[in-house]
Coordinates of C-alpha atoms in Angstrom, one line a residue:
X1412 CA -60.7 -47.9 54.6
X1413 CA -57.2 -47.5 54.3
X1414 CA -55.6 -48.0 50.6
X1415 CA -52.7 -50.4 49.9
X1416 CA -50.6 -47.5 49.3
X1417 CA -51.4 -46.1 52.7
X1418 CA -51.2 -49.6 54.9
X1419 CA -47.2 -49.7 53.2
X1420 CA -46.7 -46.3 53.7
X1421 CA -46.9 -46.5 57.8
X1422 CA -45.7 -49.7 58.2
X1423 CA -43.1 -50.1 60.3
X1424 CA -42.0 -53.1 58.0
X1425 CA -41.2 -51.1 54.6
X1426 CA -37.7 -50.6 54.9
X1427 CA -36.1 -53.7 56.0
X1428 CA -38.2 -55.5 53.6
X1429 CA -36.9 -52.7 51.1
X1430 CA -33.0 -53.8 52.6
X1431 CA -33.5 -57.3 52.2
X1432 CA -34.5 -56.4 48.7
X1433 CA -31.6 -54.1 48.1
X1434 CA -29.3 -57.1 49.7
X1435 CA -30.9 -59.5 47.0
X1436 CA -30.2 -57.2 44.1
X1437 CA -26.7 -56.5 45.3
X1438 CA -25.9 -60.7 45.8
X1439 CA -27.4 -61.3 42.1
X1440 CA -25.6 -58.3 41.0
X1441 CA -22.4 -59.8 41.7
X1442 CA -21.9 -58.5 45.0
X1443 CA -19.6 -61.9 46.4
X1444 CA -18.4 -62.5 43.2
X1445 CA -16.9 -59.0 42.1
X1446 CA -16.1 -58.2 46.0
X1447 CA -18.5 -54.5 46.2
X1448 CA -17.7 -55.2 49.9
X1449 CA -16.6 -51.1 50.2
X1450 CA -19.3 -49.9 47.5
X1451 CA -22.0 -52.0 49.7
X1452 CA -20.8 -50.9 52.6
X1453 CA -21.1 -47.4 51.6
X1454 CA -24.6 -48.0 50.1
X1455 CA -26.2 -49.4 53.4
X1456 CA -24.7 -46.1 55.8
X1457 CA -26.0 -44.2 52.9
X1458 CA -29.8 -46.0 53.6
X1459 CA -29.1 -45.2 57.6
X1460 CA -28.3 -41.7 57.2
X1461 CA -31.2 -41.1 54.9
X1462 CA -33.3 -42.4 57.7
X1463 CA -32.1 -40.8 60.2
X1464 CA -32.4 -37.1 58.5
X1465 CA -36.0 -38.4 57.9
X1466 CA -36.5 -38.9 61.7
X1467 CA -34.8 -35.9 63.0
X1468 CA -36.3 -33.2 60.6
X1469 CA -39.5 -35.2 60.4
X1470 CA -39.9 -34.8 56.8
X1471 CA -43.2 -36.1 56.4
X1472 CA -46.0 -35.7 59.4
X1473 CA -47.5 -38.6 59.7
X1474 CA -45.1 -42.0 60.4
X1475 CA -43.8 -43.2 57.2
X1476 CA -40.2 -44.8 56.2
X1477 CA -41.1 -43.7 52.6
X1478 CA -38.1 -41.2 52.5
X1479 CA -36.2 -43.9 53.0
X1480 CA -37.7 -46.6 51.1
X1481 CA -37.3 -44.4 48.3
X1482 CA -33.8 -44.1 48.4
X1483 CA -33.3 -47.6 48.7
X1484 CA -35.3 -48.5 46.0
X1485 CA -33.6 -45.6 43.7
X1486 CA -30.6 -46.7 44.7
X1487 CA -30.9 -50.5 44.0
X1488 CA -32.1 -49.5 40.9
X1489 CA -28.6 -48.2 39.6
X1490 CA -26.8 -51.7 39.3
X1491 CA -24.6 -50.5 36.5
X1492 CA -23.0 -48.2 39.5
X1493 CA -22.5 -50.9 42.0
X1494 CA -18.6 -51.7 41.0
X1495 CA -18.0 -47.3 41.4
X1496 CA -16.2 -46.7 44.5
X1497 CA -15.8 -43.3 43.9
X1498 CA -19.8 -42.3 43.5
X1499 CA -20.6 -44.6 46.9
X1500 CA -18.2 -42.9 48.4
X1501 CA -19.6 -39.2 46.8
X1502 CA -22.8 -40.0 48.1
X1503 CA -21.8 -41.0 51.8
X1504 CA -20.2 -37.7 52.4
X1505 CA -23.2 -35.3 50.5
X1506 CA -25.4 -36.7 52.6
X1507 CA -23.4 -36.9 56.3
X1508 CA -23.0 -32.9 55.0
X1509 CA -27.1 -32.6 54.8
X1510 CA -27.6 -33.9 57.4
X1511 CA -25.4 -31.6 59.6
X1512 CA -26.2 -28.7 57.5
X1513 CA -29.8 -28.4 58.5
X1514 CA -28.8 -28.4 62.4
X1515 CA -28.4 -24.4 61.4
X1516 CA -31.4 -23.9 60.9
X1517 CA -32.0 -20.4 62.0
X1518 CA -29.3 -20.5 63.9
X1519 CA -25.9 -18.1 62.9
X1520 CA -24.2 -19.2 66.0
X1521 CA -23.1 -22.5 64.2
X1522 CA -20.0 -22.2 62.9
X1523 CA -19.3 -26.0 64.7
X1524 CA -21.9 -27.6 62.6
X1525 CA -21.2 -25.5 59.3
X1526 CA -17.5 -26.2 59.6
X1527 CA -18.1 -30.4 59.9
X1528 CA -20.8 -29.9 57.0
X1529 CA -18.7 -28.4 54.6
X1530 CA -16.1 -30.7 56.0
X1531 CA -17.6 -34.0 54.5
X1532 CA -18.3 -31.7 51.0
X1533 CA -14.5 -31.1 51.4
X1534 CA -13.4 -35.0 52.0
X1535 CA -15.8 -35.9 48.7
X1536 CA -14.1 -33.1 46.8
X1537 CA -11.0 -35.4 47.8
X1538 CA -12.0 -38.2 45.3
X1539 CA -14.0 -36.2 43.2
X1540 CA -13.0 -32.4 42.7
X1541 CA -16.3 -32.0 41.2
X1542 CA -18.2 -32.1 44.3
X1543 CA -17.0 -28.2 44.8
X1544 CA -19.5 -27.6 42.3
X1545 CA -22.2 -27.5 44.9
X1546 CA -20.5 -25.3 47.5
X1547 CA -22.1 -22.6 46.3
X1548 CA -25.6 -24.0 46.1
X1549 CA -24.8 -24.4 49.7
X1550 CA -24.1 -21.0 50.0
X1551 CA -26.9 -20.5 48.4
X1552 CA -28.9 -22.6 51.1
X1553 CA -27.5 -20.7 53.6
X1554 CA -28.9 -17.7 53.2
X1555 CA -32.4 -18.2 51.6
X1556 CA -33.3 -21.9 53.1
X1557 CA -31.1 -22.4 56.4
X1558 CA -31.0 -18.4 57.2
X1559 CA -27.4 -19.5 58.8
X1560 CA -25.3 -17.3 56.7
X1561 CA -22.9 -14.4 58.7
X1562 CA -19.1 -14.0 58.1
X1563 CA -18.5 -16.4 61.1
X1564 CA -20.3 -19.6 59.3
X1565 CA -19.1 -18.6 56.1
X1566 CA -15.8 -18.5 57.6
X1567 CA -15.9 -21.7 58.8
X1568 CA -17.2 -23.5 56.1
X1569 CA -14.3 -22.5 54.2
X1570 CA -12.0 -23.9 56.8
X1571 CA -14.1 -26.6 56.8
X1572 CA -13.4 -27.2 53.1
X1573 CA -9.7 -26.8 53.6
X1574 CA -9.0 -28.9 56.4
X1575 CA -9.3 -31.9 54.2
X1576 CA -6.8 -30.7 51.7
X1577 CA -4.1 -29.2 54.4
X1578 CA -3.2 -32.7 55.5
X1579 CA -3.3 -33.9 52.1
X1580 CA -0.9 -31.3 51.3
X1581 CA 1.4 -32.5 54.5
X1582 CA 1.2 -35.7 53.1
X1583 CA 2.0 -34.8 50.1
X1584 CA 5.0 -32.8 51.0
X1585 CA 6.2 -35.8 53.0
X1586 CA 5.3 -38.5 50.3
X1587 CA 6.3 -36.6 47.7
X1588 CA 9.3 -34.7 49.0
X1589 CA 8.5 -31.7 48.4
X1590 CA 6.4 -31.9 45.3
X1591 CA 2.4 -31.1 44.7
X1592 CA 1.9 -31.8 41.6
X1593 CA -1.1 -34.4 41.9
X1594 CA -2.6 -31.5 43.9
X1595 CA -2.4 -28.8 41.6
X1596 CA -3.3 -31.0 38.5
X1597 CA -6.4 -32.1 41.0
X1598 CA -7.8 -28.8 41.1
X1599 CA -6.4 -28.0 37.4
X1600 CA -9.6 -30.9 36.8
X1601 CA -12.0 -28.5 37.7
X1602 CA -11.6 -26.4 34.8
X1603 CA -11.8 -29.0 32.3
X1604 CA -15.0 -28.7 30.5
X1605 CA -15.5 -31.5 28.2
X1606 CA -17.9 -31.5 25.5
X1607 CA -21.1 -33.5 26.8
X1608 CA -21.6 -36.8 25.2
X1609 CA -24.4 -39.0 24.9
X1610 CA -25.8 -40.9 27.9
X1611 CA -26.3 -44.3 27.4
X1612 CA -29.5 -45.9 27.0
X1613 CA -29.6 -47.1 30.5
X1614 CA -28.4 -43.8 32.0
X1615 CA -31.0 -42.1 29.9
X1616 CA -34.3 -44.8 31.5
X1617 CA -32.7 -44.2 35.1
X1618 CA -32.0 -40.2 34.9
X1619 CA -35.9 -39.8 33.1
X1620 CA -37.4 -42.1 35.4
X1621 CA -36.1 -40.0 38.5
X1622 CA -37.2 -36.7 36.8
X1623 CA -40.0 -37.8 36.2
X1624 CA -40.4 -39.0 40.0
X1625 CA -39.1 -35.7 41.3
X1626 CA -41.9 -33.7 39.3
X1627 CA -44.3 -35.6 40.8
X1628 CA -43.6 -35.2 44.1
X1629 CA -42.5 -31.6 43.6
X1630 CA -45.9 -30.6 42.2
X1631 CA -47.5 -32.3 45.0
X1632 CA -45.3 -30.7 47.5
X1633 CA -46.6 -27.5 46.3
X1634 CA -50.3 -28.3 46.5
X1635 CA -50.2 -29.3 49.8
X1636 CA -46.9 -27.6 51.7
X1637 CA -49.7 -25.7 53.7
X1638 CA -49.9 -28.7 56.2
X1639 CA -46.1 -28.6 56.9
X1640 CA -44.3 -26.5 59.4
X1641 CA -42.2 -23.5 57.9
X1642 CA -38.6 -25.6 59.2
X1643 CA -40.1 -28.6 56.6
X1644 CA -41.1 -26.1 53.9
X1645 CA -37.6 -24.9 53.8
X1646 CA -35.8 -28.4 53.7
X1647 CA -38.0 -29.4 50.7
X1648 CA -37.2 -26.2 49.0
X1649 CA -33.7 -27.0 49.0
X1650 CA -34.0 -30.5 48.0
X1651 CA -35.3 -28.9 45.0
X1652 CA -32.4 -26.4 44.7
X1653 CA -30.4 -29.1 44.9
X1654 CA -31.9 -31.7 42.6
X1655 CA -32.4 -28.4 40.3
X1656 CA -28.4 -27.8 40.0
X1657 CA -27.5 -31.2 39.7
X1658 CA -29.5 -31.7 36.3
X1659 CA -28.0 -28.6 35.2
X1660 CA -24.6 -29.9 35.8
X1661 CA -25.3 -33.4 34.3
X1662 CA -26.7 -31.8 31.2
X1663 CA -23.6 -29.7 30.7
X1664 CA -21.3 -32.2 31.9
X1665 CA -22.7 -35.5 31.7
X1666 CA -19.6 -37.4 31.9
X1667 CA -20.0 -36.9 35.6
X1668 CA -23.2 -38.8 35.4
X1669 CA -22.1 -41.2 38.5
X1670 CA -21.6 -38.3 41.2
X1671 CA -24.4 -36.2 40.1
X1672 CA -27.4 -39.2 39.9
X1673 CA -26.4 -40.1 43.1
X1674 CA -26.7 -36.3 44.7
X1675 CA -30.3 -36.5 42.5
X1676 CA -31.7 -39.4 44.0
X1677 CA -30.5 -37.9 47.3
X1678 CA -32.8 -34.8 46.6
X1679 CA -35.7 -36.4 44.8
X1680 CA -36.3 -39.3 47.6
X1681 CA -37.8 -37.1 50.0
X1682 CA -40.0 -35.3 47.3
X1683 CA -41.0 -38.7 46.1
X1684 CA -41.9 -40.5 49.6
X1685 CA -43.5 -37.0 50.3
X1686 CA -45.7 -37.9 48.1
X1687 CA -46.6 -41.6 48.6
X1688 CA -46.9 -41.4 52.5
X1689 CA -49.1 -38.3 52.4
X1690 CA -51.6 -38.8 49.0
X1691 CA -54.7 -41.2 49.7
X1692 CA -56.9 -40.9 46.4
X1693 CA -57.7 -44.0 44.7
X1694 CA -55.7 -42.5 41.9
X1695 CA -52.8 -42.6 43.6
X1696 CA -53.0 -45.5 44.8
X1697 CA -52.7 -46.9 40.9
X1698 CA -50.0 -44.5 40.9
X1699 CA -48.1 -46.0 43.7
X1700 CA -48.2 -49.5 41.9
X1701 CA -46.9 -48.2 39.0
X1702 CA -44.4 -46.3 40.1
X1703 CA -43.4 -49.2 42.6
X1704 CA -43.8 -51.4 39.3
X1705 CA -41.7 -48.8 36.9
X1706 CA -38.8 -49.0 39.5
X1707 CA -38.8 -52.9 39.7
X1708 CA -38.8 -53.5 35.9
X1709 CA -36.1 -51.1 35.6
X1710 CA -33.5 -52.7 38.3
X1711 CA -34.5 -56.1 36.7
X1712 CA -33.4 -54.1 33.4
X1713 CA -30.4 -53.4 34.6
X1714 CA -29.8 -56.5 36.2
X1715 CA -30.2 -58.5 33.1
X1716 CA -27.9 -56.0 31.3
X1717 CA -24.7 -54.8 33.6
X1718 CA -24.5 -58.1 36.8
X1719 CA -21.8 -60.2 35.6
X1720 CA -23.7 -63.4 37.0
X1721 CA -26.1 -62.6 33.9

């Protein structure tokens, strides 16, 4: 007999009843009332992307929207982001960049599909210079996850990243007659290291909670990767490159906690849904109630605390 867990893992209802519960968080949140209309926006391409580099790299074997759930509920749960532009926007591009990345797979004759993937790293690098951080994890991925690296692809992902900032720069010249000042002092960001401050208390539940979610389905993973194809191996071993190097950046610079949470959830959604569509003991079934319970109690938390409605 099939668990509870199980029957909500394959349904084909799970994520638009998880969308209409994201919408329903987002309208008490404040969404009419403080106008989110871009943020939201952002949010719900985010949730379609997310399911669509589920579907097309078949992430987990069996049919499950549990990658996607995940993100959804993740996502929902970080209310006190909602008004952020900046960090919707962050998110939309890192994951339009994943999800053309991994066409390379094995392939060095891609410099099209590195150039567009390094492309979107490049227009979120545009709001947030910070973003560059992670170019060379993606380097990184290139040669030991996506096997894609030669001096054509690495080529063209720095033209990729450039592209984006050579039209600023026309602009710029043309705007500001000649001067390129905010681009220098963009870049001049970079090198600012701050001395990390405290996260707040609600940062703190979020960030632990996620963690704690990604070690879980990590550990799983790795028990069990057997079952997988090689292709879905490798894509799960750079989700956890990539949710690796983010907490390393947010714990040296945590005041770039609203990027780097995002790119964590990102990278800790498939680990997690991994995990729920594919265990079927009766202990994680308990499991999936709490953590399903956990993630509720904590977006009601944050509801109560950051929506201007309450």
């Amino acid at each position: 007999m099939r668990r509870i867990q199980n029957k909500v893992a394959e349904s084909r209802w799970a994520l638009p009843v998880a969308i209409l519960y994201s919408v329903a968080v987002w309208l008490l949140a404040g969404l009419i009332q403080e106008q989110w209309w871009i943020q939201f926006g952002c949010f719900l391409l985010s949730a379609y992307l997310m399911a669509h580099l589920n579907n097309i790299n078949v992430l987990i074997r069996i049919y499950s929207r549990m990658v996607s759930v995940s993100f959804v509920l993740l996502s929902t749960a970080t209310i006190f982001l909602f008004s952020l532009v900046k960090g919707a926007f962050i998110q939309l591009c890192f994951i339009s960049s994943l999800l053309i990345f991994y066409n390379c797979y094995q392939d060095k004759e891609t410099p099209g599909w590195t150039f567009y993937a390094f492309l979107c790293l490049g227009i979120g690098s545009i709001v947030d210079i910070h973003l560059l951080f992670f170019v060379p994890v993606f380097w990184l991925m290139m040669t030991i996850i996506v096997y894609s690296i030669c001096w054509r692809t690495f080529i063209a992902s720095l033209v990729g990243l450039l592209t984006p900032y050579w039209f600023w720069t026309a602009w710029l010249l043309w705007q500001e007659k000649g001067s390129i000042h905010p681009l220098s002092d963009h870049f001049i960001a970079l090198a600012d290291y701050q001395v990390p401050v405290p996260l707040t208390f609600q940062q703190t539940l979020l960030l632990g909670l996620i963690i704690l979610l990604g070690i879980t389905g990590a550990i799983h993973f790795l028990r069990t990767s057997s079952r997988d194809k090689i292709r879905t191996r490798q894509l799960f071993y750079s989700f956890f490159i990539i949710s690796t190097a983010a907490v390393i950046f947010l714990i040296l610079q945590p005041q770039h906690y609203d990027m780097l949470i995002r790119i964590i959830i990102i990278a800790v959604s498939p680990l997690i849904g991994h995990f729920l569509a594919l265990t079927k003991t009766k202990f994680t079934n308990i499991a999936f109630f709490v953590i399903i319970g956990a993630i509720f109690a904590l977006t009601a938390f944050n509801l109560w605390i950051s929506s201007s409605p309450f």
